[in-house]
PDB file of C-alpha atoms in Angstrom:
ATOM      1  CA  MET A  11      42.194  65.267  42.155  1.00  0.00           C
ATOM      2  CA  ILE A  12      42.448  61.497  42.722  1.00  0.00           C
ATOM      3  CA  ARG A  13      40.193  59.344  40.556  1.00  0.00           C
ATOM      4  CA  LEU A  14      39.491  55.807  41.702  1.00  0.00           C
ATOM      5  CA  GLY A  15      37.082  53.554  39.846  1.00  0.00           C
ATOM      6  CA  ALA A  16      34.905  50.929  41.488  1.00  0.00           C
ATOM      7  CA  GLY A  17      35.561  48.355  38.765  1.00  0.00           C
ATOM      8  CA  ARG A  18      32.817  46.936  36.627  1.00  0.00           C
ATOM      9  CA  LEU A  19      29.356  47.554  38.053  1.00  0.00           C
ATOM     10  CA  ASP A  20      26.713  44.966  37.223  1.00  0.00           C
ATOM     11  CA  ARG A  21      24.264  45.472  40.090  1.00  0.00           C
ATOM     12  CA  ILE A  22      23.375  48.555  42.042  1.00  0.00           C
ATOM     13  CA  VAL A  23      20.876  49.340  44.778  1.00  0.00           C
ATOM     14  CA  ALA A  24      19.179  52.729  45.091  1.00  0.00           C
ATOM     15  CA  VAL A  25      17.042  53.555  48.126  1.00  0.00           C
ATOM     16  CA  GLY A  26      14.980  56.562  49.101  1.00  0.00           C
ATOM     17  CA  ALA A  27      12.667  57.519  51.929  1.00  0.00           C
ATOM     18  CA  HIS A  28      10.300  59.292  49.532  1.00  0.00           C
ATOM     19  CA  CYS A  29       9.431  59.213  45.863  1.00  0.00           C
ATOM     20  CA  ASP A  30      11.836  61.596  44.043  1.00  0.00           C
ATOM     21  CA  ASP A  31      14.666  61.281  46.645  1.00  0.00           C
ATOM     22  CA  ILE A  32      16.704  58.925  44.460  1.00  0.00           C
ATOM     23  CA  ALA A  33      16.232  61.014  41.329  1.00  0.00           C
ATOM     24  CA  ILE A  34      17.105  64.290  43.080  1.00  0.00           C
ATOM     25  CA  GLY A  35      20.139  62.924  44.894  1.00  0.00           C
ATOM     26  CA  ALA A  36      21.584  60.542  42.320  1.00  0.00           C
ATOM     27  CA  GLY A  37      19.632  60.918  39.091  1.00  0.00           C
ATOM     28  CA  GLY A  38      22.649  62.086  37.113  1.00  0.00           C
ATOM     29  CA  THR A  39      24.736  59.212  38.419  1.00  0.00           C
ATOM     30  CA  LEU A  40      22.026  56.721  37.452  1.00  0.00           C
ATOM     31  CA  LEU A  41      21.841  58.178  33.953  1.00  0.00           C
ATOM     32  CA  THR A  42      25.631  57.993  33.651  1.00  0.00           C
ATOM     33  CA  LEU A  43      25.816  54.395  34.904  1.00  0.00           C
ATOM     34  CA  CYS A  44      22.950  53.114  32.786  1.00  0.00           C
ATOM     35  CA  GLN A  45      24.358  54.784  29.698  1.00  0.00           C
ATOM     36  CA  ALA A  46      27.753  53.153  30.287  1.00  0.00           C
ATOM     37  CA  ARG A  47      26.393  49.734  31.354  1.00  0.00           C
ATOM     38  CA  PRO A  48      23.384  48.686  29.231  1.00  0.00           C
ATOM     39  CA  GLY A  49      21.417  45.998  31.021  1.00  0.00           C
ATOM     40  CA  ILE A  50      22.757  46.864  34.493  1.00  0.00           C
ATOM     41  CA  ARG A  51      20.454  45.642  37.245  1.00  0.00           C
ATOM     42  CA  VAL A  52      18.993  48.357  39.464  1.00  0.00           C
ATOM     43  CA  ASP A  53      17.085  47.320  42.590  1.00  0.00           C
ATOM     44  CA  ALA A  54      15.278  50.375  43.960  1.00  0.00           C
ATOM     45  CA  LEU A  55      13.383  50.699  47.223  1.00  0.00           C
ATOM     46  CA  VAL A  56      11.290  53.679  48.317  1.00  0.00           C
ATOM     47  CA  LEU A  57       9.718  53.599  51.771  1.00  0.00           C
ATOM     48  CA  SER A  58       6.727  55.906  51.286  1.00  0.00           C
ATOM     49  CA  GLY A  59       4.269  56.983  48.598  1.00  0.00           C
ATOM     50  CA  GLY A  60       2.997  53.572  47.549  1.00  0.00           C
ATOM     51  CA  GLY A  61      -0.458  53.011  46.124  1.00  0.00           C
ATOM     52  CA  GLY A  62      -1.130  56.451  44.686  1.00  0.00           C
ATOM     53  CA  GLU A  63      -0.025  59.270  42.427  1.00  0.00           C
ATOM     54  CA  ARG A  64       3.423  59.412  43.946  1.00  0.00           C
ATOM     55  CA  GLU A  65       4.139  55.777  43.145  1.00  0.00           C
ATOM     56  CA  GLN A  66       3.017  56.289  39.554  1.00  0.00           C
ATOM     57  CA  GLU A  67       5.368  59.249  39.275  1.00  0.00           C
ATOM     58  CA  GLU A  68       8.229  57.206  40.698  1.00  0.00           C
ATOM     59  CA  GLN A  69       7.654  54.269  38.363  1.00  0.00           C
ATOM     60  CA  ALA A  70       7.784  56.514  35.288  1.00  0.00           C
ATOM     61  CA  ALA A  71      10.657  58.636  36.597  1.00  0.00           C
ATOM     62  CA  LEU A  72      13.026  55.810  37.517  1.00  0.00           C
ATOM     63  CA  ALA A  73      12.310  54.085  34.217  1.00  0.00           C
ATOM     64  CA  ALA A  74      13.489  57.297  32.533  1.00  0.00           C
ATOM     65  CA  PHE A  75      16.494  57.705  34.838  1.00  0.00           C
ATOM     66  CA  CYS A  76      17.557  54.063  34.264  1.00  0.00           C
ATOM     67  CA  PRO A  77      17.245  53.648  30.480  1.00  0.00           C
ATOM     68  CA  GLY A  78      18.039  50.143  29.286  1.00  0.00           C
ATOM     69  CA  ALA A  79      18.468  48.852  32.833  1.00  0.00           C
ATOM     70  CA  ASP A  80      16.913  45.837  34.493  1.00  0.00           C
ATOM     71  CA  LEU A  81      14.952  47.982  36.939  1.00  0.00           C
ATOM     72  CA  ARG A  82      13.142  46.405  39.884  1.00  0.00           C
ATOM     73  CA  LEU A  83      11.312  48.998  41.951  1.00  0.00           C
ATOM     74  CA  THR A  84       9.421  48.560  45.216  1.00  0.00           C
ATOM     75  CA  VAL A  85       7.448  51.461  46.714  1.00  0.00           C
ATOM     76  CA  LEU A  86       6.083  50.976  50.228  1.00  0.00           C
ATOM     77  CA  LYS A  87       3.355  52.848  52.091  1.00  0.00           C
ATOM     78  CA  LEU A  88       5.074  54.033  55.271  1.00  0.00           C
ATOM     79  CA  PRO A  89       3.773  57.442  56.431  1.00  0.00           C
ATOM     80  CA  ASP A  90       5.830  60.393  55.234  1.00  0.00           C
ATOM     81  CA  GLY A  91       7.798  61.969  58.063  1.00  0.00           C
ATOM     82  CA  GLN A  92       7.264  59.106  60.508  1.00  0.00           C
ATOM     83  CA  LEU A  93      10.035  56.602  59.787  1.00  0.00           C
ATOM     84  CA  PRO A  94      11.239  56.490  63.427  1.00  0.00           C
ATOM     85  CA  ALA A  95       7.777  55.246  64.445  1.00  0.00           C
ATOM     86  CA  HIS A  96       7.907  52.553  61.753  1.00  0.00           C
ATOM     87  CA  TRP A  97      11.492  51.474  62.305  1.00  0.00           C
ATOM     88  CA  GLU A  98      10.843  47.719  62.279  1.00  0.00           C
ATOM     89  CA  GLU A  99       8.927  47.859  58.989  1.00  0.00           C
ATOM     90  CA  ALA A 100      11.657  49.932  57.362  1.00  0.00           C
ATOM     91  CA  LYS A 101      14.385  47.645  58.678  1.00  0.00           C
ATOM     92  CA  ALA A 102      12.553  44.558  57.409  1.00  0.00           C
ATOM     93  CA  ALA A 103      12.219  46.125  53.954  1.00  0.00           C
ATOM     94  CA  VAL A 104      15.945  46.914  53.777  1.00  0.00           C
ATOM     95  CA  GLU A 105      16.874  43.423  54.922  1.00  0.00           C
ATOM     96  CA  GLU A 106      14.522  41.847  52.365  1.00  0.00           C
ATOM     97  CA  LEU A 107      16.151  43.962  49.667  1.00  0.00           C
ATOM     98  CA  ARG A 108      19.556  42.681  50.730  1.00  0.00           C
ATOM     99  CA  LEU A 109      18.365  39.066  50.473  1.00  0.00           C
ATOM    100  CA  ARG A 110      17.473  39.466  46.805  1.00  0.00           C
ATOM    101  CA  THR A 111      20.594  41.217  45.573  1.00  0.00           C
ATOM    102  CA  ASP A 112      24.321  41.526  46.207  1.00  0.00           C
ATOM    103  CA  PRO A 113      25.127  44.912  44.663  1.00  0.00           C
ATOM    104  CA  ASP A 114      28.417  46.427  43.614  1.00  0.00           C
ATOM    105  CA  LEU A 115      27.198  49.861  44.734  1.00  0.00           C
ATOM    106  CA  VAL A 116      24.501  51.244  47.031  1.00  0.00           C
ATOM    107  CA  LEU A 117      23.061  54.744  46.564  1.00  0.00           C
ATOM    108  CA  ALA A 118      21.344  55.958  49.741  1.00  0.00           C
ATOM    109  CA  PRO A 119      20.647  59.141  51.713  1.00  0.00           C
ATOM    110  CA  ARG A 120      23.426  60.718  53.782  1.00  0.00           C
ATOM    111  CA  THR A 121      23.664  59.885  57.468  1.00  0.00           C
ATOM    112  CA  GLU A 122      24.019  63.643  58.142  1.00  0.00           C
ATOM    113  CA  ASP A 123      20.767  64.524  56.373  1.00  0.00           C
ATOM    114  CA  ALA A 124      18.569  66.725  58.567  1.00  0.00           C
ATOM    115  CA  HIS A 125      15.310  65.029  57.548  1.00  0.00           C
ATOM    116  CA  GLN A 126      14.523  62.251  60.000  1.00  0.00           C
ATOM    117  CA  ASP A 127      13.255  59.889  57.276  1.00  0.00           C
ATOM    118  CA  HIS A 128      16.389  60.342  55.154  1.00  0.00           C
ATOM    119  CA  ARG A 129      18.684  60.033  58.148  1.00  0.00           C
ATOM    120  CA  GLY A 130      16.882  56.975  59.507  1.00  0.00           C
ATOM    121  CA  LEU A 131      17.106  55.124  56.211  1.00  0.00           C
ATOM    122  CA  ALA A 132      20.791  56.040  55.926  1.00  0.00           C
ATOM    123  CA  GLN A 133      21.401  54.520  59.347  1.00  0.00           C
ATOM    124  CA  LEU A 134      19.653  51.282  58.363  1.00  0.00           C
ATOM    125  CA  ILE A 135      21.645  50.654  55.187  1.00  0.00           C
ATOM    126  CA  PRO A 136      24.970  49.579  56.800  1.00  0.00           C
ATOM    127  CA  THR A 137      23.137  47.087  59.013  1.00  0.00           C
ATOM    128  CA  ALA A 138      22.129  45.095  55.931  1.00  0.00           C
ATOM    129  CA  PHE A 139      24.770  46.072  53.354  1.00  0.00           C
ATOM    130  CA  ARG A 140      27.845  45.542  55.510  1.00  0.00           C
ATOM    131  CA  ASP A 141      30.485  44.859  52.859  1.00  0.00           C
ATOM    132  CA  HIS A 142      29.327  47.169  50.104  1.00  0.00           C
ATOM    133  CA  LEU A 143      30.335  50.559  48.780  1.00  0.00           C
ATOM    134  CA  VAL A 144      27.627  52.952  49.989  1.00  0.00           C
ATOM    135  CA  LEU A 145      27.464  56.474  48.550  1.00  0.00           C
ATOM    136  CA  GLY A 146      25.273  58.890  50.490  1.00  0.00           C
ATOM    137  CA  TYR A 147      23.549  61.378  48.206  1.00  0.00           C
ATOM    138  CA  GLU A 148      22.473  64.901  49.167  1.00  0.00           C
ATOM    139  CA  ILE A 149      19.136  66.649  48.823  1.00  0.00           C
ATOM    140  CA  VAL A 150      18.986  70.437  48.996  1.00  0.00           C
ATOM    141  CA  LYS A 151      16.345  71.681  51.432  1.00  0.00           C
ATOM    142  CA  TRP A 152      15.285  74.456  53.825  1.00  0.00           C
ATOM    143  CA  ASP A 153      17.283  72.904  56.692  1.00  0.00           C
ATOM    144  CA  GLY A 154      20.604  73.990  55.170  1.00  0.00           C
ATOM    145  CA  ASP A 155      22.351  70.676  55.776  1.00  0.00           C
ATOM    146  CA  LEU A 156      24.666  70.648  52.772  1.00  0.00           C
ATOM    147  CA  GLY A 157      28.249  69.996  53.778  1.00  0.00           C
ATOM    148  CA  ARG A 158      31.721  69.132  52.553  1.00  0.00           C
ATOM    149  CA  LEU A 159      31.404  65.793  50.791  1.00  0.00           C
ATOM    150  CA  ALA A 160      34.110  63.300  49.898  1.00  0.00           C
ATOM    151  CA  ALA A 161      33.139  61.681  46.598  1.00  0.00           C
ATOM    152  CA  TYR A 162      32.074  63.153  43.269  1.00  0.00           C
ATOM    153  CA  GLN A 163      30.553  61.779  40.085  1.00  0.00           C
ATOM    154  CA  PRO A 164      31.152  64.269  37.258  1.00  0.00           C
ATOM    155  CA  LEU A 165      28.158  64.819  34.987  1.00  0.00           C
ATOM    156  CA  SER A 166      28.369  65.858  31.364  1.00  0.00           C
ATOM    157  CA  PRO A 167      26.358  68.990  30.530  1.00  0.00           C
ATOM    158  CA  GLU A 168      23.975  66.781  28.578  1.00  0.00           C
ATOM    159  CA  ILE A 169      23.389  64.491  31.560  1.00  0.00           C
ATOM    160  CA  ALA A 170      22.956  67.428  33.970  1.00  0.00           C
ATOM    161  CA  GLU A 171      20.382  69.058  31.698  1.00  0.00           C
ATOM    162  CA  ARG A 172      18.621  65.742  31.178  1.00  0.00           C
ATOM    163  CA  LYS A 173      18.387  65.175  34.918  1.00  0.00           C
ATOM    164  CA  VAL A 174      16.742  68.550  35.477  1.00  0.00           C
ATOM    165  CA  ARG A 175      14.358  68.000  32.573  1.00  0.00           C
ATOM    166  CA  LEU A 176      13.297  64.571  33.851  1.00  0.00           C
ATOM    167  CA  LEU A 177      12.756  65.903  37.379  1.00  0.00           C
ATOM    168  CA  GLN A 178      10.434  68.586  36.049  1.00  0.00           C
ATOM    169  CA  GLU A 179       8.664  66.196  33.701  1.00  0.00           C
ATOM    170  CA  HIS A 180       8.015  63.244  36.000  1.00  0.00           C
ATOM    171  CA  TYR A 181       7.173  64.796  39.369  1.00  0.00           C
ATOM    172  CA  PRO A 182       4.334  67.274  38.709  1.00  0.00           C
ATOM    173  CA  SER A 183       3.146  66.862  42.306  1.00  0.00           C
ATOM    174  CA  GLN A 184       6.324  68.635  43.497  1.00  0.00           C
ATOM    175  CA  ARG A 185       6.397  71.602  41.127  1.00  0.00           C
ATOM    176  CA  HIS A 186       4.642  73.887  43.624  1.00  0.00           C
ATOM    177  CA  ARG A 187       7.511  73.621  46.099  1.00  0.00           C
ATOM    178  CA  PRO A 188       9.659  76.787  46.149  1.00  0.00           C
ATOM    179  CA  TRP A 189      12.934  74.827  46.064  1.00  0.00           C
ATOM    180  CA  TYR A 190      11.890  72.461  43.271  1.00  0.00           C
ATOM    181  CA  ASP A 191      13.220  74.233  40.202  1.00  0.00           C
ATOM    182  CA  ARG A 192      15.904  74.210  37.558  1.00  0.00           C
ATOM    183  CA  GLU A 193      18.084  76.807  39.283  1.00  0.00           C
ATOM    184  CA  ALA A 194      18.321  74.791  42.503  1.00  0.00           C
ATOM    185  CA  PHE A 195      19.177  71.484  40.861  1.00  0.00           C
ATOM    186  CA  LEU A 196      21.549  72.812  38.225  1.00  0.00           C
ATOM    187  CA  GLY A 197      23.101  75.313  40.632  1.00  0.00           C
ATOM    188  CA  LEU A 198      24.080  72.633  43.153  1.00  0.00           C
ATOM    189  CA  ALA A 199      25.430  70.459  40.342  1.00  0.00           C
ATOM    190  CA  ARG A 200      27.531  73.398  39.124  1.00  0.00           C
ATOM    191  CA  ILE A 201      28.965  74.001  42.602  1.00  0.00           C
ATOM    192  CA  ARG A 202      29.851  70.326  43.003  1.00  0.00           C
ATOM    193  CA  GLY A 203      31.366  70.443  39.535  1.00  0.00           C
ATOM    194  CA  ILE A 204      33.625  73.332  40.535  1.00  0.00           C
ATOM    195  CA  GLU A 205      34.775  71.303  43.532  1.00  0.00           C
ATOM    196  CA  SER A 206      35.670  68.323  41.330  1.00  0.00           C
ATOM    197  CA  HIS A 207      37.180  70.102  38.311  1.00  0.00           C
ATOM    198  CA  ALA A 208      34.150  69.329  36.151  1.00  0.00           C
ATOM    199  CA  ARG A 209      31.328  71.378  34.693  1.00  0.00           C
ATOM    200  CA  TYR A 210      28.705  69.564  36.762  1.00  0.00           C
ATOM    201  CA  ALA A 211      28.765  66.791  39.347  1.00  0.00           C
ATOM    202  CA  GLU A 212      26.817  64.989  42.034  1.00  0.00           C
ATOM    203  CA  ALA A 213      28.501  64.687  45.419  1.00  0.00           C
ATOM    204  CA  PHE A 214      28.286  61.902  47.988  1.00  0.00           C
ATOM    205  CA  ASP A 215      29.269  61.054  51.530  1.00  0.00           C
ATOM    206  CA  VAL A 216      31.349  57.928  52.056  1.00  0.00           C
ATOM    207  CA  THR A 217      31.100  56.563  55.587  1.00  0.00           C
ATOM    208  CA  LYS A 218      33.514  53.682  55.109  1.00  0.00           C
ATOM    209  CA  LEU A 219      35.747  52.758  52.178  1.00  0.00           C
ATOM    210  CA  THR A 220      38.108  49.807  51.828  1.00  0.00           C
ATOM    211  CA  LEU A 221      40.921  50.285  49.332  1.00  0.00           C
ATOM    212  CA  ASN A 222      42.490  47.550  47.240  1.00  0.00           C
ATOM    213  CA  LEU A 223      45.485  49.322  45.769  1.00  0.00           C
ATOM    214  CA  GLY A 224      47.798  46.326  45.488  1.00  0.00           C
ATOM    215  CA  GLU A 225      46.072  44.642  42.557  1.00  0.00           C
TER     216      GLU A 225
END
């Protein structure tokens, strides 16, 4: 197992098509980063759910997932499930996000995600963040689109349990969904942990990675 660090991280970007995407896909990684880097700046963008209960959930959830961070969250009001029809608005939002930050790391959906909103946002990210490390997170769903991923962030048992607890606590609007439970979240983390010689982990796609092994 090769372990390569990204160096010191001072600024990260996290984007999601829907409220709870970021927390489900990369909540453990956010907890790990914010614990290791107090005061880290986190610019978060969510394309849908603004102006209602979902935005309130997201505000409270990301504050909990980014303890001690300089969190700057924007939640837009694009219709759920219709990102392709609102491509220009989504693209403008991503480009505006890029103008206000130059991150060391971008957390975004996977380009192979079966949900059109997730996949569309993933395709937009490299058009604005051209020279940045982009990790594509996964979200378990009915479509069965989980695959063999390339990058892993090990999670301590405490972080994995905390992630699951925060997901249950901060997104009551999602508790009725049959896949939204402790077994699903912790089970996937356990599988990704097995694959990375850890107890738990989150896994990510990496579309393009530039190495700097000579320094």
